[in-house]
mmCIF file of C-alpha atoms in Angstrom:
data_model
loop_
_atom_site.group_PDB
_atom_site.id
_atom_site.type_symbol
_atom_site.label_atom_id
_atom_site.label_comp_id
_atom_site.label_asym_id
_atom_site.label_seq_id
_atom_site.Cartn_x
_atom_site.Cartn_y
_atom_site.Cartn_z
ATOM 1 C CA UNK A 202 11.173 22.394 22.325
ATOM 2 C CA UNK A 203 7.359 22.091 21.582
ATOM 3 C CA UNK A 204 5.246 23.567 24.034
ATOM 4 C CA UNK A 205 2.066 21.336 24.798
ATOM 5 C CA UNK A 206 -1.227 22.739 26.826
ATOM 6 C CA UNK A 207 -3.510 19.650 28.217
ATOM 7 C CA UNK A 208 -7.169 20.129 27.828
ATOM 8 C CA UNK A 209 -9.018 17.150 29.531
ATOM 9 C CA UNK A 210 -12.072 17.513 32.491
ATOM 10 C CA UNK A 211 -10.322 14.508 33.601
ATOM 11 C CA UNK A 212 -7.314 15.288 36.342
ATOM 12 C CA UNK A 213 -6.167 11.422 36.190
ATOM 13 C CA UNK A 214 -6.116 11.496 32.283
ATOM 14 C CA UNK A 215 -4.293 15.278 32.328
ATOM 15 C CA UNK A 216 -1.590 13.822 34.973
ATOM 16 C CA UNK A 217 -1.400 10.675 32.652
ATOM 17 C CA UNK A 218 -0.841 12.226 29.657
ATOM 18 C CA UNK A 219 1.688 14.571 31.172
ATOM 19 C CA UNK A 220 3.594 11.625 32.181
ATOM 20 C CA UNK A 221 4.039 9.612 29.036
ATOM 21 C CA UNK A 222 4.507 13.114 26.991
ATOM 22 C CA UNK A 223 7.224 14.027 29.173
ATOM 23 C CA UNK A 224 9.586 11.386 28.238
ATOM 24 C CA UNK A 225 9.755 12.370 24.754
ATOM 25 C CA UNK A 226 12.775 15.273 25.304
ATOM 26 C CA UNK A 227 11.562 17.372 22.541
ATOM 27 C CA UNK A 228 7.797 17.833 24.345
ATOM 28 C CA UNK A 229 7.063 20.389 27.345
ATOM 29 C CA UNK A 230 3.745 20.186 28.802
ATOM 30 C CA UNK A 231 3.505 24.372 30.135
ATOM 31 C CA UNK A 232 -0.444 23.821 31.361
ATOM 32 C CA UNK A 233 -3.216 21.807 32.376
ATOM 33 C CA UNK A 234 -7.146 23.055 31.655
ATOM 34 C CA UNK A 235 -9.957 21.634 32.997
ATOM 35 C CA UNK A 236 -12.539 22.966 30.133
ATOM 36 C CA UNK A 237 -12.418 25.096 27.345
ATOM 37 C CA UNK A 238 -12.673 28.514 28.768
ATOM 38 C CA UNK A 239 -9.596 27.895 30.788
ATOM 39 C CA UNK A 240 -8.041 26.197 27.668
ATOM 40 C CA UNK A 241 -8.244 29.618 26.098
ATOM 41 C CA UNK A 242 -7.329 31.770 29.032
ATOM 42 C CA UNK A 243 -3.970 29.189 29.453
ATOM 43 C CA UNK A 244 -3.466 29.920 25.388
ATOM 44 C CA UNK A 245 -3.300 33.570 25.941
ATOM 45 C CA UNK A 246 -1.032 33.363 28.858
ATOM 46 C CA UNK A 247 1.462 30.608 27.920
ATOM 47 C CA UNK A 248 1.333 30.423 23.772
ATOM 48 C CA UNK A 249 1.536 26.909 23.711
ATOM 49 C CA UNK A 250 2.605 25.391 20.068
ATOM 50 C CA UNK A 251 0.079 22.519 20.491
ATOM 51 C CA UNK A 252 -3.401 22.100 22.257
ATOM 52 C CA UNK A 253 -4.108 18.858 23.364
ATOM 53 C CA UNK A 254 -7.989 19.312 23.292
ATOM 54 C CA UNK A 255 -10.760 16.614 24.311
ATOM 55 C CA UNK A 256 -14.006 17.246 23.010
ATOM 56 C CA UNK A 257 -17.098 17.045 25.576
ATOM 57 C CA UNK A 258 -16.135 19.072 28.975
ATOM 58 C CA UNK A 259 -18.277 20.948 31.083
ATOM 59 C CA UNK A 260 -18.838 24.951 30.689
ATOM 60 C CA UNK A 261 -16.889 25.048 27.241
ATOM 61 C CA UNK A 262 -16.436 22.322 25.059
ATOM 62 C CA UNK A 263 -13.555 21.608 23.046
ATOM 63 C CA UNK A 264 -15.136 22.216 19.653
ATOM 64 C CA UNK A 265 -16.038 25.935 20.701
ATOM 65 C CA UNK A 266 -12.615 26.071 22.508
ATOM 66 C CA UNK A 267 -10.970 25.135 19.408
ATOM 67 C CA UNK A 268 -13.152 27.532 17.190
ATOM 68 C CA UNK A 269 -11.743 30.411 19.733
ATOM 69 C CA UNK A 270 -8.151 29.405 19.870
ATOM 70 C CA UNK A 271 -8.074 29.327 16.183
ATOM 71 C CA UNK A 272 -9.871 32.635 15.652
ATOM 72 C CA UNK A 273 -7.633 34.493 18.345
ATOM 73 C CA UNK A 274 -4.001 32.463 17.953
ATOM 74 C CA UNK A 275 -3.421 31.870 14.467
ATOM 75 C CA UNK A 276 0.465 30.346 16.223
ATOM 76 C CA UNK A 277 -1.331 28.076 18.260
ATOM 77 C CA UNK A 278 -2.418 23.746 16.776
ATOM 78 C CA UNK A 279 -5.150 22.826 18.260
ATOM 79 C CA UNK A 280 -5.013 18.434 18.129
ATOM 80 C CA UNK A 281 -7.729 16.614 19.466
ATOM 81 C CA UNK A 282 -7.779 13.991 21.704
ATOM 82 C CA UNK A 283 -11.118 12.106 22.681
ATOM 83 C CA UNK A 284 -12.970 9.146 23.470
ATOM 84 C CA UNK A 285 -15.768 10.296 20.835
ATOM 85 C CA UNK A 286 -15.421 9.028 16.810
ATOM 86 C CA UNK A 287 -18.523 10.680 16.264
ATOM 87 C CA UNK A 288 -18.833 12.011 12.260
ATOM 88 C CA UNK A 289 -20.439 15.504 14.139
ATOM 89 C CA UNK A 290 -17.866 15.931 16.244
ATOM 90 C CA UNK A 291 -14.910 15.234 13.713
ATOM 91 C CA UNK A 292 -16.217 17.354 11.385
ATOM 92 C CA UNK A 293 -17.067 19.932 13.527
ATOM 93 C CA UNK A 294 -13.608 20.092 15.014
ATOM 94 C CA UNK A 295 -12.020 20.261 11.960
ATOM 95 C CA UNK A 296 -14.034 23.116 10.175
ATOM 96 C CA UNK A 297 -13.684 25.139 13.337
ATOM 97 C CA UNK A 298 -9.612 24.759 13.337
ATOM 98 C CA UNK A 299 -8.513 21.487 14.440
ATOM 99 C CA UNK A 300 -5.394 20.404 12.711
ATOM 100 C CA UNK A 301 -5.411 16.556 14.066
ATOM 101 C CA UNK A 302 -8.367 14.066 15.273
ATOM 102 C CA UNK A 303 -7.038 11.099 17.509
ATOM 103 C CA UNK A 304 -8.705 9.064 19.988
ATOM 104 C CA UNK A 305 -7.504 8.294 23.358
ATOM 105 C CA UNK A 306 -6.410 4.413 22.511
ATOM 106 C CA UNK A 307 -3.616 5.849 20.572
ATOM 107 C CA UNK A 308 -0.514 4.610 21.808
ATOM 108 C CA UNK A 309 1.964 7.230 23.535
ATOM 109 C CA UNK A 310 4.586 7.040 20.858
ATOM 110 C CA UNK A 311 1.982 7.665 18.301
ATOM 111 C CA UNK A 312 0.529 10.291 19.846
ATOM 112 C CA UNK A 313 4.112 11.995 20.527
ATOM 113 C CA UNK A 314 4.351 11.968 16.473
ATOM 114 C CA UNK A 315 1.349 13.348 15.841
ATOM 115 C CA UNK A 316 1.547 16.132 17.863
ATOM 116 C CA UNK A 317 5.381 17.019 16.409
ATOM 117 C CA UNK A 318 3.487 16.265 12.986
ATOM 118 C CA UNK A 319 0.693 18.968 13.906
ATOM 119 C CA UNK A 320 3.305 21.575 15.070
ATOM 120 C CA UNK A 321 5.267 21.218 11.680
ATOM 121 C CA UNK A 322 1.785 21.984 10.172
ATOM 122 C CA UNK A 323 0.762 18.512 8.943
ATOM 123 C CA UNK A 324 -3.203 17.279 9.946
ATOM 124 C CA UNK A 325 -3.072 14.136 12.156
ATOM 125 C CA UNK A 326 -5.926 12.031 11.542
ATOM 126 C CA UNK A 327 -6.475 8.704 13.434
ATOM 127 C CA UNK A 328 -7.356 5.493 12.106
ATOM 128 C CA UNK A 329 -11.147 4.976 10.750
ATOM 129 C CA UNK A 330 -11.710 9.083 11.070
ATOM 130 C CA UNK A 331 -10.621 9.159 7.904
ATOM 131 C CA UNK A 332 -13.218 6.535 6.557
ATOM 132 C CA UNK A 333 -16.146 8.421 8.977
ATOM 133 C CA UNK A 334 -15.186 11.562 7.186
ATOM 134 C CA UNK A 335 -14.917 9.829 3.156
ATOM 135 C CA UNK A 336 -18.885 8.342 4.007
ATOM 136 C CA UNK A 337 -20.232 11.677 5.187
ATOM 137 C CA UNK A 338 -18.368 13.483 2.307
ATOM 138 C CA UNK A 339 -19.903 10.976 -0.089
ATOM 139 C CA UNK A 340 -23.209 11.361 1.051
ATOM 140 C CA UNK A 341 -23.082 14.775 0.754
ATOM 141 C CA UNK A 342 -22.268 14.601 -2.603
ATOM 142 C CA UNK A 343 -18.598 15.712 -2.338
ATOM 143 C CA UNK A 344 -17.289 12.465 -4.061
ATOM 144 C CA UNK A 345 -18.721 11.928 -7.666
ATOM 145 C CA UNK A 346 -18.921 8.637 -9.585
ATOM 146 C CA UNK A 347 -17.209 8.096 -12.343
ATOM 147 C CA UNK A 348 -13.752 9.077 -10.462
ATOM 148 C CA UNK A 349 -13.470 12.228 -12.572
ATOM 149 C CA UNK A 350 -15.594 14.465 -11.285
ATOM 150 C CA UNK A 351 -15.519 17.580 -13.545
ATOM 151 C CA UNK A 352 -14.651 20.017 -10.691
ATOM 152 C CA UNK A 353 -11.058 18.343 -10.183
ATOM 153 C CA UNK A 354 -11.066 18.930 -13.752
ATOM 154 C CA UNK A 355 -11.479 22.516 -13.708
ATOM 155 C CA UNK A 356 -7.691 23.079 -12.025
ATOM 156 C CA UNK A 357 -5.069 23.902 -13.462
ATOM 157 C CA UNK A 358 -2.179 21.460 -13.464
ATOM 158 C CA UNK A 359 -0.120 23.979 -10.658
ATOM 159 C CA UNK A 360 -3.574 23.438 -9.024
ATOM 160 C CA UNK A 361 -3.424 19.450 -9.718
ATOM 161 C CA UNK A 362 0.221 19.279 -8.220
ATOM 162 C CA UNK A 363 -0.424 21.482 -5.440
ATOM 163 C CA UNK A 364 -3.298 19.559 -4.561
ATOM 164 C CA UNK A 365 -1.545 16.229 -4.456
ATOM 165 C CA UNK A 366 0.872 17.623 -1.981
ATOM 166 C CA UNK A 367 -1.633 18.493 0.428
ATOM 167 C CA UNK A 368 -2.974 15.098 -0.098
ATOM 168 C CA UNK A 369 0.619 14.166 1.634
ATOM 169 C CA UNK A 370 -0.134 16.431 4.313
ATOM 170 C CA UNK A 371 2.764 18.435 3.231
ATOM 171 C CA UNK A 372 3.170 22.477 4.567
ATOM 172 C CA UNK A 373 2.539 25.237 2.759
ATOM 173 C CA UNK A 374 6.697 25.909 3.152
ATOM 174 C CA UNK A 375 7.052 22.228 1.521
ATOM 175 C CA UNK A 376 4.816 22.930 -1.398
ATOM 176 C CA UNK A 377 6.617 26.374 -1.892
ATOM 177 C CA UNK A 378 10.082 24.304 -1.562
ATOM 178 C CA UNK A 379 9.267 21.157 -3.799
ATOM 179 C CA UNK A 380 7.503 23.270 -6.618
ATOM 180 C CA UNK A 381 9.881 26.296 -6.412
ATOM 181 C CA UNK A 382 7.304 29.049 -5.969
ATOM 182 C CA UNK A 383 6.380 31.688 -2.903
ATOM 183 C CA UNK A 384 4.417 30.311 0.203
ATOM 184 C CA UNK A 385 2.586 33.486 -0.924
ATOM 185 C CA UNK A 386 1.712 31.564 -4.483
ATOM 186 C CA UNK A 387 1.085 28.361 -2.885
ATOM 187 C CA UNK A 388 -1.781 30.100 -0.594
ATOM 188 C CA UNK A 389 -3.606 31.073 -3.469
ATOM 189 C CA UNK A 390 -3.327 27.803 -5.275
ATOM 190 C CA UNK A 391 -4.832 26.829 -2.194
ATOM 191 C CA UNK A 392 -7.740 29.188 -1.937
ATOM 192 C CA UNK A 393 -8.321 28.897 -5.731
ATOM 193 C CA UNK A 394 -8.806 25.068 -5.234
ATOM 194 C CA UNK A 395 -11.189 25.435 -2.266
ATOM 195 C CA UNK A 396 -13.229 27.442 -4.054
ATOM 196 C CA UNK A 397 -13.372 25.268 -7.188
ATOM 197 C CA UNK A 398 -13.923 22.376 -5.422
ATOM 198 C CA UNK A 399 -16.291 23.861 -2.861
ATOM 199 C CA UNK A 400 -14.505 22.973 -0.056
ATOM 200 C CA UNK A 401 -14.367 24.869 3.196
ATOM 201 C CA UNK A 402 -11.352 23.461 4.658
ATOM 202 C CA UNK A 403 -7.815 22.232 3.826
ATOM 203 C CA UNK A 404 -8.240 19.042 5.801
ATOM 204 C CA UNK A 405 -11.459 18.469 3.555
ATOM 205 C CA UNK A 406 -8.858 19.010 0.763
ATOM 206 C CA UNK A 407 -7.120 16.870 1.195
ATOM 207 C CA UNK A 408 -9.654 14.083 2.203
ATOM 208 C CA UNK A 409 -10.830 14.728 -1.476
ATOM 209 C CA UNK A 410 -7.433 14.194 -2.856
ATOM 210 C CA UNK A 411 -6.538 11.242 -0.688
ATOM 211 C CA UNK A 412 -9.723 9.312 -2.759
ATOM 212 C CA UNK A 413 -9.159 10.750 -6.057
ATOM 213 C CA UNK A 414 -5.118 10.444 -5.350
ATOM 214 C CA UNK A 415 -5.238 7.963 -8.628
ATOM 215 C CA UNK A 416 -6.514 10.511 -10.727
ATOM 216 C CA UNK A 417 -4.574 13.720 -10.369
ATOM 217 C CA UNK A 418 -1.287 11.407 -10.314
ATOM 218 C CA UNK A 419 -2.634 10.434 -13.628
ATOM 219 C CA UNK A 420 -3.298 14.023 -15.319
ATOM 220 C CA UNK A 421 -0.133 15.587 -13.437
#
């Protein structure tokens, strides 16, 4: 059974959510939070698997929620669900924890998915937040033109395959499993490749792969 905690300032959105999630027989919703400081005292108290987190409440918001729940829980998933597609608050999410980004027009059966996705460790991201994230990363300077930038080829080909796995959104456990090495060995692929690439977060990672997918299936 997954254990879900609702974070929404919204009591009508917390009691529908609660409704919809809890006809899916592998979901139990074990709290409601009004803001992000009770989202964190709820965390510490019930050890949810999954946080169902909006973004902009009153007296904590869900980013600095998230940040906390991340820092302190290292058990706890921390998906968010908002109205906002904002790049600043997607991005901010993510590098403070966030394993998922969905907006609240995702339908129920979607949403049930992704948050069984984000407990098995896969990041959730809904559809355009990927693009938003791709444009910002672009402008930054994180995607190169011609589509080999030399940093990608700086890894070694473990680095390469690992790499294109997290581009699937697979585990660390699945990387270990398909490539027959240690999760231990996998986690250092995975800090060796963040480093290289000068990325600060796996989600970022495998943003990066996702658009230069073509490449490393190429040089694998």
């Amino acid at each position: 059974m997954i254990k879900v905690l609702l974070v929404d300032d919204q009591s009508l959105i917390r009691q529908g959510l609660r409704a919809l999630l809890e006809l899916e027989p592998d979901l139990e919703i074990v709290g409601e939070a009004e803001n992000g400081e009770s989202a964190i005292k709820l965390s510490e108290q019930l050890r949810p698997h999954v946080v169902l987190m909006d973004i902009r409440m009153p007296i904590m918001d869900g980013v600095a929620a998230t940040q906390e729940i991340h820092r302190r829980f290292t058990g706890i998933k921390v998906l968010v669900l908002t109205t906002f597609d904002d790049e600043e608050y997607v991005t901010a999410a993510l590098k403070n924890g966030a394993m998922g980004y969905l907006l609240k027009d995702t339908p129920s059966e979607e949403l049930a998915v992704a948050i069984r996705a984000v407990y098995k460790g896969y990041t959730q991201l809904g559809p355009g937040i990927v693009k938003k994230l791709l444009t910002q990363f672009s402008t930054a300077g994180l995607t190169q033109s011609p589509p080999t930038p030399p940093s990608l080829a700086e890894l070694t080909p473990r680095e390469k395959e690992v790499l294109r796995l997290i581009a699937t959104g697979a585990s660390n456990r699945e990387i270990a499993q398909k490539l027959y090495i240690s999760e231990g060995t996998v986690k250092n692929h995975v800090t060796n490749i963040l480093n290289r690439l000068n990325l600060r977060a796996r989600t970022q990672a495998a943003i990066f792969a996702n658009t230069f997918l073509s490449y490393l299936e190429r040089d694998i």
